[in-house]
XYZ file of C-alpha atoms in Angstrom:
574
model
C 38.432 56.922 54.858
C 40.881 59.470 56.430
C 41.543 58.510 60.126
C 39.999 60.969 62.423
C 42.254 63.727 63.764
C 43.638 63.355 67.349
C 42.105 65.453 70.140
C 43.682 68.535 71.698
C 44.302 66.250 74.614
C 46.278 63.116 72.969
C 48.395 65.545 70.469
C 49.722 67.364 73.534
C 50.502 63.747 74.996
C 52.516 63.013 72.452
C 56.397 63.011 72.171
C 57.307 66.184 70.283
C 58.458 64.215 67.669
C 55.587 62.318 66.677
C 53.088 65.773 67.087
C 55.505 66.819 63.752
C 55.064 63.915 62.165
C 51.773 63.354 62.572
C 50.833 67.491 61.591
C 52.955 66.932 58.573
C 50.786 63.778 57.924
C 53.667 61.629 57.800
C 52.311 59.096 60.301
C 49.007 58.519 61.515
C 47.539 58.465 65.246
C 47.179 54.596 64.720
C 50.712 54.221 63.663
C 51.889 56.933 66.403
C 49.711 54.555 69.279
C 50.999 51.549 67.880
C 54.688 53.434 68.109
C 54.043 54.665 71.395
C 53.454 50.712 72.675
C 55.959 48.823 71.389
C 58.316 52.173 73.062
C 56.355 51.231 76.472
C 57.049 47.276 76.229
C 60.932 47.776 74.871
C 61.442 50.682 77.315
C 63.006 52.388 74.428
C 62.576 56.050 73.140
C 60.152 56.999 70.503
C 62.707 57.570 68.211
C 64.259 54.060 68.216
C 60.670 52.795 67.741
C 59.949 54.736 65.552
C 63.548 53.604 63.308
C 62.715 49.843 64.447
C 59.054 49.844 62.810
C 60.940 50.537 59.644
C 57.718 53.646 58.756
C 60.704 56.056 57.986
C 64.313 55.438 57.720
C 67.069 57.428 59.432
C 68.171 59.213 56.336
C 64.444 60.049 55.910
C 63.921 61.253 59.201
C 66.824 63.397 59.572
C 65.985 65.110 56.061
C 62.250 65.691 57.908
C 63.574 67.386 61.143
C 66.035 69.270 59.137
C 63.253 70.461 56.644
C 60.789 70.767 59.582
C 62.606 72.607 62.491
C 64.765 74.831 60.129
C 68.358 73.401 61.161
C 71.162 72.270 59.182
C 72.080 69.038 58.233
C 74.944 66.901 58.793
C 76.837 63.534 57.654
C 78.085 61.837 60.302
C 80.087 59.471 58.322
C 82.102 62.707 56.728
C 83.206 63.654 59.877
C 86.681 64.055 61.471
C 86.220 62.902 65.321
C 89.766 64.266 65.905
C 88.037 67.520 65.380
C 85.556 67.732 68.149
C 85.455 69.815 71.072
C 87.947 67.731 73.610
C 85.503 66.770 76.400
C 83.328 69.803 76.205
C 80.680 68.178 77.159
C 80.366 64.948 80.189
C 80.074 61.609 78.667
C 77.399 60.606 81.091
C 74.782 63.735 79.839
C 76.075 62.789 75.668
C 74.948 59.234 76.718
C 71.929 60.257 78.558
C 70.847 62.745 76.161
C 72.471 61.571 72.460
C 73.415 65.080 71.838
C 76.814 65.242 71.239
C 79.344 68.258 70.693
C 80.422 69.540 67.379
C 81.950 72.529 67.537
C 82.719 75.648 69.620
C 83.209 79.351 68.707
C 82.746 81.759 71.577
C 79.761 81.752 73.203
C 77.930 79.008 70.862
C 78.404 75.767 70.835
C 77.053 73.479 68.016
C 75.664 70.105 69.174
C 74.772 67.301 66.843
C 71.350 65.923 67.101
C 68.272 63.581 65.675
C 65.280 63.970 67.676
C 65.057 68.412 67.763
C 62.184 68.152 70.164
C 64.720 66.985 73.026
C 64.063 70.554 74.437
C 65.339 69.031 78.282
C 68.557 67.900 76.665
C 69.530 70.771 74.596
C 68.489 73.066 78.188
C 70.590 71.043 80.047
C 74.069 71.521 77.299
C 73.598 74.899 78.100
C 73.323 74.746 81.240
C 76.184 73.062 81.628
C 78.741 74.824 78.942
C 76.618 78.209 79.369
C 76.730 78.725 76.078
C 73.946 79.305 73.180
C 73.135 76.169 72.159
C 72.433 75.472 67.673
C 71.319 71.964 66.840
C 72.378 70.368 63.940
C 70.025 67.510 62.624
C 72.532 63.887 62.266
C 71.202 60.596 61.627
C 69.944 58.619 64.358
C 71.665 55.417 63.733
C 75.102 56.933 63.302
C 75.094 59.256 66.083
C 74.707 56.584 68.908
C 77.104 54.443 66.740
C 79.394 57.791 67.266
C 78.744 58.249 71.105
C 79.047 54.171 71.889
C 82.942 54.753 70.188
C 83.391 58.099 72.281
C 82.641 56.494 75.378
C 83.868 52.817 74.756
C 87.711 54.934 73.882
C 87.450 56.102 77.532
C 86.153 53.041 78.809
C 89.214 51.386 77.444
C 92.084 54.097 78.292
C 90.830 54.014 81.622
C 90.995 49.685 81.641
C 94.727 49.748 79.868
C 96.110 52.065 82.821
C 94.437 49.839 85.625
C 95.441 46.394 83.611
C 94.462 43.450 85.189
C 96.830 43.562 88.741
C 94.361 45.079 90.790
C 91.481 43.329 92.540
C 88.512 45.679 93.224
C 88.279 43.816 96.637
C 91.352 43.433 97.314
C 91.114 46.766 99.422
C 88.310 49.101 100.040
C 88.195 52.657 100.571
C 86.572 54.335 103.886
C 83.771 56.239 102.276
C 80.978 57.510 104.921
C 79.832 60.175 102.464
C 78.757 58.540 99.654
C 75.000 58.633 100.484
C 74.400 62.445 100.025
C 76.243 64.044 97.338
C 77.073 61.155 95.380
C 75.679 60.677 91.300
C 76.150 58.082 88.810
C 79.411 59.220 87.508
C 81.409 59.004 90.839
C 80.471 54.850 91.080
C 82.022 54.467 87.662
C 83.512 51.093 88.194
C 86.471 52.346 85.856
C 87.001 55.534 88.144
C 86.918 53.524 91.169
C 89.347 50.949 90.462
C 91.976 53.164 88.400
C 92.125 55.404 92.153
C 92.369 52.375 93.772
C 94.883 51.252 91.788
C 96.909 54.912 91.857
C 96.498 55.090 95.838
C 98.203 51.150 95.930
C 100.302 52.046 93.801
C 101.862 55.104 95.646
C 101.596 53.424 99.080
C 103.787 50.659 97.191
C 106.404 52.996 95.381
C 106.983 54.662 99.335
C 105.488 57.767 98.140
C 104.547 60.752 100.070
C 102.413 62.821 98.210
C 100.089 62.558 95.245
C 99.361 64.964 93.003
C 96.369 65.319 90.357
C 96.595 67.878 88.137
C 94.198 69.454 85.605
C 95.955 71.399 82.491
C 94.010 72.770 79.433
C 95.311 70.046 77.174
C 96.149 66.999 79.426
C 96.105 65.581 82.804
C 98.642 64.040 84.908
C 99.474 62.300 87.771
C 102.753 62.688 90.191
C 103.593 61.013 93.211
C 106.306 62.315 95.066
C 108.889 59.943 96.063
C 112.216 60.595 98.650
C 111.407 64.233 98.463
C 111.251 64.112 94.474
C 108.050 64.611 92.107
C 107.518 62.086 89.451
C 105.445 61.956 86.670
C 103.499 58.401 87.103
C 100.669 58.892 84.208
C 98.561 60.842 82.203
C 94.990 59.657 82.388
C 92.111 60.734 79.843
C 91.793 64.581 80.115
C 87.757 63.522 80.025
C 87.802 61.866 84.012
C 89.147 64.667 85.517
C 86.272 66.188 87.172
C 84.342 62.267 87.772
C 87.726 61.308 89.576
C 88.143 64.727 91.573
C 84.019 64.442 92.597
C 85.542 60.176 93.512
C 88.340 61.582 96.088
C 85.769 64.721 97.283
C 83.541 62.299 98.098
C 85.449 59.876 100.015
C 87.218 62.697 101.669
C 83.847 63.563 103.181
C 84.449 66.989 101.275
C 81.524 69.493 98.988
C 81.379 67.928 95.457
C 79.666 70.589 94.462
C 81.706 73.074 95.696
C 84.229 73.827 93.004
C 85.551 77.890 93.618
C 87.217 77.232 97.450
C 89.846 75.132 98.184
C 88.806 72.551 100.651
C 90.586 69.881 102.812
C 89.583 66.685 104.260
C 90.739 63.452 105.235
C 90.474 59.895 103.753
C 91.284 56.336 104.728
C 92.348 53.121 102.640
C 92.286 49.789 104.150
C 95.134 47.548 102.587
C 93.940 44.565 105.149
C 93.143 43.441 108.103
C 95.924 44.768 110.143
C 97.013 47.817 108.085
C 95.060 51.153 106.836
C 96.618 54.352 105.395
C 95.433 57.359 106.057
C 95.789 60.463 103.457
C 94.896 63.839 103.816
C 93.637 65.260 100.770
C 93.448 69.816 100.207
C 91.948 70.609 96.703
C 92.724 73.340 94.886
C 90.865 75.740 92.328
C 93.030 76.500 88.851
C 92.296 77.243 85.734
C 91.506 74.282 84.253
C 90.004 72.343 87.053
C 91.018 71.349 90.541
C 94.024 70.203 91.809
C 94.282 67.630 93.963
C 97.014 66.633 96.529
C 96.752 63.852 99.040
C 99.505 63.512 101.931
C 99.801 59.543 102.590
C 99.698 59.674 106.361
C 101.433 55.903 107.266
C 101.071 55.579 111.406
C 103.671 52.518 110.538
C 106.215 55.453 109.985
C 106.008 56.495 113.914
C 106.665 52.615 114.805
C 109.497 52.389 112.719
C 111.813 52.993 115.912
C 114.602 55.933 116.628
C 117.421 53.690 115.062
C 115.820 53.513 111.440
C 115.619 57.183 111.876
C 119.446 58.280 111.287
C 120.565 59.215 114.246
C 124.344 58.718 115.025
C 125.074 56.745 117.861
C 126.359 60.056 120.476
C 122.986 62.038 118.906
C 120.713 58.803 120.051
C 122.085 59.150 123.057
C 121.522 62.790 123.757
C 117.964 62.751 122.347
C 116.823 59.649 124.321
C 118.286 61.343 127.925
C 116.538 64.300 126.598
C 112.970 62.597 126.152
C 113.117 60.522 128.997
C 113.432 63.884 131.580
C 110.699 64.069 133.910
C 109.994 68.013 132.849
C 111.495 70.375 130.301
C 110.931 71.229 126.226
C 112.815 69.410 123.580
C 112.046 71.416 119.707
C 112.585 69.968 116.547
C 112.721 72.589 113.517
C 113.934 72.374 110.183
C 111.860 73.471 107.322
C 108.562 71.795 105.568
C 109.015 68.171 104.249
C 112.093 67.441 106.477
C 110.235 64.902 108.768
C 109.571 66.284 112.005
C 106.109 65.197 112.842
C 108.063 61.748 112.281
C 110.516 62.269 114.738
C 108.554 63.481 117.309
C 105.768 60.594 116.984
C 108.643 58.096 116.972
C 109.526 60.091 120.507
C 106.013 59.834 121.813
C 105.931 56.050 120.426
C 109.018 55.414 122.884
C 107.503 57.285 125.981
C 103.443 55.909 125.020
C 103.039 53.346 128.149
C 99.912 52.648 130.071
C 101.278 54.943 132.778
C 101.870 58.130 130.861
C 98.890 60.735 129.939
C 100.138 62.235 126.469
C 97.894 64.757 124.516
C 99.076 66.662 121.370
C 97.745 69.644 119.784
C 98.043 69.558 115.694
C 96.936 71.247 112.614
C 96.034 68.773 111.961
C 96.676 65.562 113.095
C 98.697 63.294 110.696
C 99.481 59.939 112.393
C 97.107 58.244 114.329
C 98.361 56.896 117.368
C 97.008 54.708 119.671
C 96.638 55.451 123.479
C 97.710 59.373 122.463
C 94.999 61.868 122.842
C 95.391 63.601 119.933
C 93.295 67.488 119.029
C 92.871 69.078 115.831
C 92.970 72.568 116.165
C 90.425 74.625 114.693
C 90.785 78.735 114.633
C 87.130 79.145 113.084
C 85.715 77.232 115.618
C 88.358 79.183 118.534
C 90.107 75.722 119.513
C 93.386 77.371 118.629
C 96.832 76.657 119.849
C 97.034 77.999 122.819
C 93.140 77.467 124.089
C 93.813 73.964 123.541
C 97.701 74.224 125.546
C 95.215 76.034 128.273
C 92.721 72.827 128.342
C 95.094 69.884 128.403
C 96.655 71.639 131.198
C 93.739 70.353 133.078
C 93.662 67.446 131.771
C 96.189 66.002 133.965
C 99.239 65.660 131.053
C 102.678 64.019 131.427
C 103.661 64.853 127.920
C 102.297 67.644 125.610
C 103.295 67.923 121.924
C 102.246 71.454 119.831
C 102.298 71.020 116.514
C 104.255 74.574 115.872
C 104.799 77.034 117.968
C 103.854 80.118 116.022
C 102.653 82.905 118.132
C 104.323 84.097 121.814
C 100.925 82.986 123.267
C 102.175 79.582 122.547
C 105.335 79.488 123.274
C 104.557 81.348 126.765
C 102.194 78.507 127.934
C 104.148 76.106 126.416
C 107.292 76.892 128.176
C 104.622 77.527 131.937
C 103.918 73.856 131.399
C 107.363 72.543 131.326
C 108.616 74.602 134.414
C 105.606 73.414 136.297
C 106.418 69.893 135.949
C 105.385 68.583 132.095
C 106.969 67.081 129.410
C 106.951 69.594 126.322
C 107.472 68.485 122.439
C 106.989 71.236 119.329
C 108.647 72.563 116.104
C 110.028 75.388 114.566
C 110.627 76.482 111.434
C 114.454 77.439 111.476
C 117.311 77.131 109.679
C 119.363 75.331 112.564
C 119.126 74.850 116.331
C 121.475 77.750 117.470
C 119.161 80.294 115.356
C 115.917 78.814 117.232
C 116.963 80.604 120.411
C 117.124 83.877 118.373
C 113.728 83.197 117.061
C 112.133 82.845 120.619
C 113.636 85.742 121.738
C 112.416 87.940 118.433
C 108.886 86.327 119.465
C 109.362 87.953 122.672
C 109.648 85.384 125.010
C 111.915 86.121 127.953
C 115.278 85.067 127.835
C 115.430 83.474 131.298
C 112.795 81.882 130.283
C 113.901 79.984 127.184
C 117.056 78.948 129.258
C 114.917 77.090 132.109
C 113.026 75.489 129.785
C 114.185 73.831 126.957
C 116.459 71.078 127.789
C 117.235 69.923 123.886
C 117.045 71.173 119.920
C 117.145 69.041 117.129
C 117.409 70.649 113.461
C 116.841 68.119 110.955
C 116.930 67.502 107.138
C 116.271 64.615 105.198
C 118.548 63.429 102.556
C 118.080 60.385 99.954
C 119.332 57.692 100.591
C 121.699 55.469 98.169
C 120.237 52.380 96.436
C 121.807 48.938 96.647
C 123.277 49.464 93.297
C 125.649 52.638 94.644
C 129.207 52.503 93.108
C 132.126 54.114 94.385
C 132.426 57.544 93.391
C 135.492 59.380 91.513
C 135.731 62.545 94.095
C 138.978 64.908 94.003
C 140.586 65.376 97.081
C 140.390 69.124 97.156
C 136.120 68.774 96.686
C 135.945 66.961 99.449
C 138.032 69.427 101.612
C 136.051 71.997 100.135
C 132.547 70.587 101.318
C 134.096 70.618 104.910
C 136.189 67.118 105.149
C 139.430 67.947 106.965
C 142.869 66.315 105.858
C 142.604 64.090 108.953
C 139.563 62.505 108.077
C 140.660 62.120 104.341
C 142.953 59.088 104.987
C 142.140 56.467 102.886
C 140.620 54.287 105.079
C 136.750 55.015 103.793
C 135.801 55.179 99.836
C 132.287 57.757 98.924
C 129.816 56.679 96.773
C 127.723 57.857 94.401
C 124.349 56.539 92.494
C 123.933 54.547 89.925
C 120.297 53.745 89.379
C 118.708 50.196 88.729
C 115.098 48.754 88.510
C 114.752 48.893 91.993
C 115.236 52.420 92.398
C 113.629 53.502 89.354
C 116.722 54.483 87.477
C 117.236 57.026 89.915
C 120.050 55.645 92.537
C 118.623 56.490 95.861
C 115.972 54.482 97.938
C 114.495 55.784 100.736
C 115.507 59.109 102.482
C 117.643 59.120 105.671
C 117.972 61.769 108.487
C 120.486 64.107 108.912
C 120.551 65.905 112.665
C 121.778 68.580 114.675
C 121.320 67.776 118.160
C 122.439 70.643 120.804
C 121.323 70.173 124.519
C 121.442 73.559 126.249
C 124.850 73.299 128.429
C 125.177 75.892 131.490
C 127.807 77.352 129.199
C 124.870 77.946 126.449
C 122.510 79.228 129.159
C 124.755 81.619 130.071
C 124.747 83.184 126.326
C 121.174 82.925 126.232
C 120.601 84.652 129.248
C 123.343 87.431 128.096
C 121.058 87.971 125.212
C 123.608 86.477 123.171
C 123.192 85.713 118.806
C 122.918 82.799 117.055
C 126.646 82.601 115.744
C 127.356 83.191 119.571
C 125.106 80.081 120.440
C 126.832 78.172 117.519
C 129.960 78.674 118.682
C 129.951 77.394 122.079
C 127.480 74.542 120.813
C 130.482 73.205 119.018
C 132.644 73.602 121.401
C 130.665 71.541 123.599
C 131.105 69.091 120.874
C 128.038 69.590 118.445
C 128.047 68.868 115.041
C 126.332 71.203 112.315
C 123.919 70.063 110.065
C 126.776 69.967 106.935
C 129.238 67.616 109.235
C 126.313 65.413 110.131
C 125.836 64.922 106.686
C 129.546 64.501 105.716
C 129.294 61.573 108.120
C 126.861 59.988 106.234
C 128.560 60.420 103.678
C 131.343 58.878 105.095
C 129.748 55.797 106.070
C 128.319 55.419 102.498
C 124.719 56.233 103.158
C 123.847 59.219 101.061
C 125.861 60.733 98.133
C 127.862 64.231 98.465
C 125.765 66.315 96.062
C 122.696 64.935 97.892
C 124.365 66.378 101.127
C 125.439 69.859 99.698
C 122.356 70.313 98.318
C 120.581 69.806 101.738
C 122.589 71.227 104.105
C 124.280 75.138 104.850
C 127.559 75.331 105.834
């Protein structure tokens, strides 16, 4: 006796792919219950019940749904996975789903799959690749034996670059965001660890900036180390966007937000008594975002003036300088050539319980203790000057601008250190002499600028030579050439050059040190400035008073075998 036929009600209850079955008469609505159960108490899809209960075999099935629902039909075992689509689709939705990418010719995209009637997971491919989606039917068995190896190889390329020196405890990073936008592929373990382990690893290499950078075929990772980029690894292409959405959303940044660049801020905690800070900007390109992150090491502001570079005479002028009850000291030199440093190690020296500092910064980059430190914010109209305007009520002894950029700032900034404050800033100038110039072409008044600023400091940073440096081969007449004079070429001093060993990389320097132009304003310079007088004018009497430029502050680096000569030609103008 036939069994009865299934009401309206239970056919439309069933999984699409057992309504097909069961109209072709391939199974009945006992066998499709009894199906249906053992998929309840395994917690498995009909599909794999179905396979398990041995009432049709893969190779059966996928002839049926082929046959059935009209689309072609694959081997799995014939085919080429070099060939597929390079991450077209996210490993998380081919696991979730079992669909898996074939092939892609302009706006179509052919996706290999057993059960047809997964009309959510074929909506959400094209969704996601917003392209027309055409099934192709594949054995069950042998597509999730395909998808396990696609996302075991990741799995394991992402394991081989952490390798086993990294404890996922061993540090943890700051992450108050995590909550909100967060999904299952930014708490990959893998993902986690390998930026833990790329973060450590740049904080341990004295890096200064990372950078994470999509391209169409590859990605790669650089740190940049004494001023120079290098290539540290090339990750799988596929965890580009899961470890982008990993640093968004410890950055307290929009995940979802891919089309702006954003910035934000992140911390890692190395222990109990040291935690780095990084400020992270992301960047829209064509083949993904690019991330950089600025390590932002407060250590670096407590290293003290001497590890700094200063000569001896230039320590001494800078320090009198500082230590003035009123007046503006400006550092300038262009991006990269550690300023903020410099004037944080200042404000480190003059930071006592008696002093009232407050800075103004865009933004802040070392956090230090007992400062009061201000981000500025245009959109929000805490700008430079409004926020000059406030701490002037705030009862300051010291004030530090970030950059004086505007003559709004530089006029309140130079009111508050004729009425009796302590001024710090930067400029972005060539050298100190051509800072005056560019205060006056901002329109500030000369008279001004010459009761104001008591001290400027143009700096540069240079690399500095490894242990492994060697005496270098230089002819005499290159060494006048650079700016040596005959008197200072008499034997009694050898330069050196690099080598490169494993402690530098191969590369022969370690570490970058400072190389300064330090020019107080003399009467005799006042009386230029006040004449409306140029910059060579300025430079003039600034070495006559004794001042080296930025090249012979170099050559005396040189000279005492800290830095190489190419290194200081190639950082300094004559």
């Amino acid at each position: 006796m036939a069994a009865a036929p299934p009401s309206q009600a239970s056919a439309n209850a069933m999984p699409g792919l057992a309504r097909a079955l069961l109209q072709a008469g391939r199974l009945t609505s006992g066998q499709i219950d009894g199906i249906n159960k053992h998929a309840d108490v395994t917690k498995t899809p009909f599909i794999d019940a179905l396979l398990a209960g041995g009432l049709i075999d893969g190779h059966g099935l996928a002839n049926f749904c082929s046959e059935t629902f009209g689309h072609p039909l694959l081997d799995l075992s014939a085919l080429n996975v070099h060939t597929l689509p390079d991450k077209l689709l996210d490993i998380k939705l081919v696991q979730s789903q079992r669909i898996l990418a074939l092939s892609k010719r302009g706006n179509k995209v052919a996706v290999a799959i057993s059960d047809p009637t997964n009309t959510q997971g074929l909506a959400q491919i094209k969704f996601k690749t917003e392209l027309t989606v055409e099934p192709v039917i594949v054995e069950h068995g042998l597509l999730l034996r395909l998808i396990e190896k696609i996302g075991q190889s990741d799995t394991q390329n992402i394991n081989e670059l952490i390798g086993n020196d990294i404890d996922s405890g061993f540090s943890e990073v700051d992450s108050d965001a995590t909550s909100d936008g967060a999904n299952a592929d930014i708490d990959d373990a893998p993902i986690v660890k390998f930026l833990q382990k790329i973060l450590t690893d740049a904080i341990n290499q004295g890096a200064s900036d990372l950078h994470f950078e999509p391209f169409e075929k590859f990605y790669r990772i650089r740190f940049r180390v004494d001023g120079i980029l290098r290539e540290i690894v090339q990750p799988p292409l596929a965890i580009k966007d899961k470890l982008a959405a990993r640093i968004k959303v410890i950055s307290k940044l929009d995940i979802s937000e891919k089309r702006v660049p954003q910035d934000g801020r992140m911390k890692l905690t190395l222990n109990k008594t040291r935690a780095i800070d990084f400020r992270v900007s992301t960047l829209p390109t064509l083949f993904g975002e690019k991330i950089v992150m600025r390590i932002l090491d407060a250590t670096q502001a407590q290293m003290g003036i001497d590890a700094l570079g200063y000569d001896p005479d230039q320590k001494a002028l800078l320090m009198d300088a500082i230590t003035r009850p009123y007046g503006m000291v400006l550092v300038t030199g262009p991006t990269g050539s550690g300023k903020t440093v410099s004037l944080y190690t200042c404000l480190n020296i003059l930071n006592k319980p008696g002093i009232n500092i407050s800075t103004a910064e865009d933004p802040a980059e070392i956090n230090l203790p007992g400062v009061n430190q201000v981000n500025v914010n245009d959109r929000a109209g805490l700008s430079f000057p409004v926020a000059l305007k406030s701490f002037l009520r705030q009862d300051p002894d010291i004030i530090m601008v970030g950059e004086i950029r505007d003559l709004e700032t530089a006029d309140i900034a130079i009111k508050a250190a004729q009425t009796g404050h302590m001024v710090f800033s930067t400029l972005h100038t060539n050298d100190a002499p051509a800072t005056i110039t560019r205060l006056m072409n901002m329109g500030v008044a000369a008279f001004n600028i010459a009761s104001s600023i008591i001290l400027i400091t143009a700096q540069r940073l240079a690399r500095r030579l490894c242990s492994c440096k060697q005496p270098a081969d230089i002819p005499h007449e290159a060494l006048l050439q650079a700016g040596f004079t005959h008197d200072e070429l008499d034997g009694s001093w050898q330069p050196y050059g690099p080598v490169g060993c494993e402690r530098c990389a191969g590369s022969g320097f370690k570490g970058r040190v400072g190389i300064y132009q330090i020019m107080p304003i003399t009467p005799a310079i006042e009386a230029i400035i006040l004449a409306h007088g140029t910059a060579p004018e300025i430079a003039r009497q600034a070495r006559a008073d004794g001042v080296r430029n930025l090249r012979e502050a170099g050559l005396v680096k040189v000279k005492n075998g800290l830095t190489s000569l190419e290194e200081v030609l190639g950082c300094t103008n004559e």
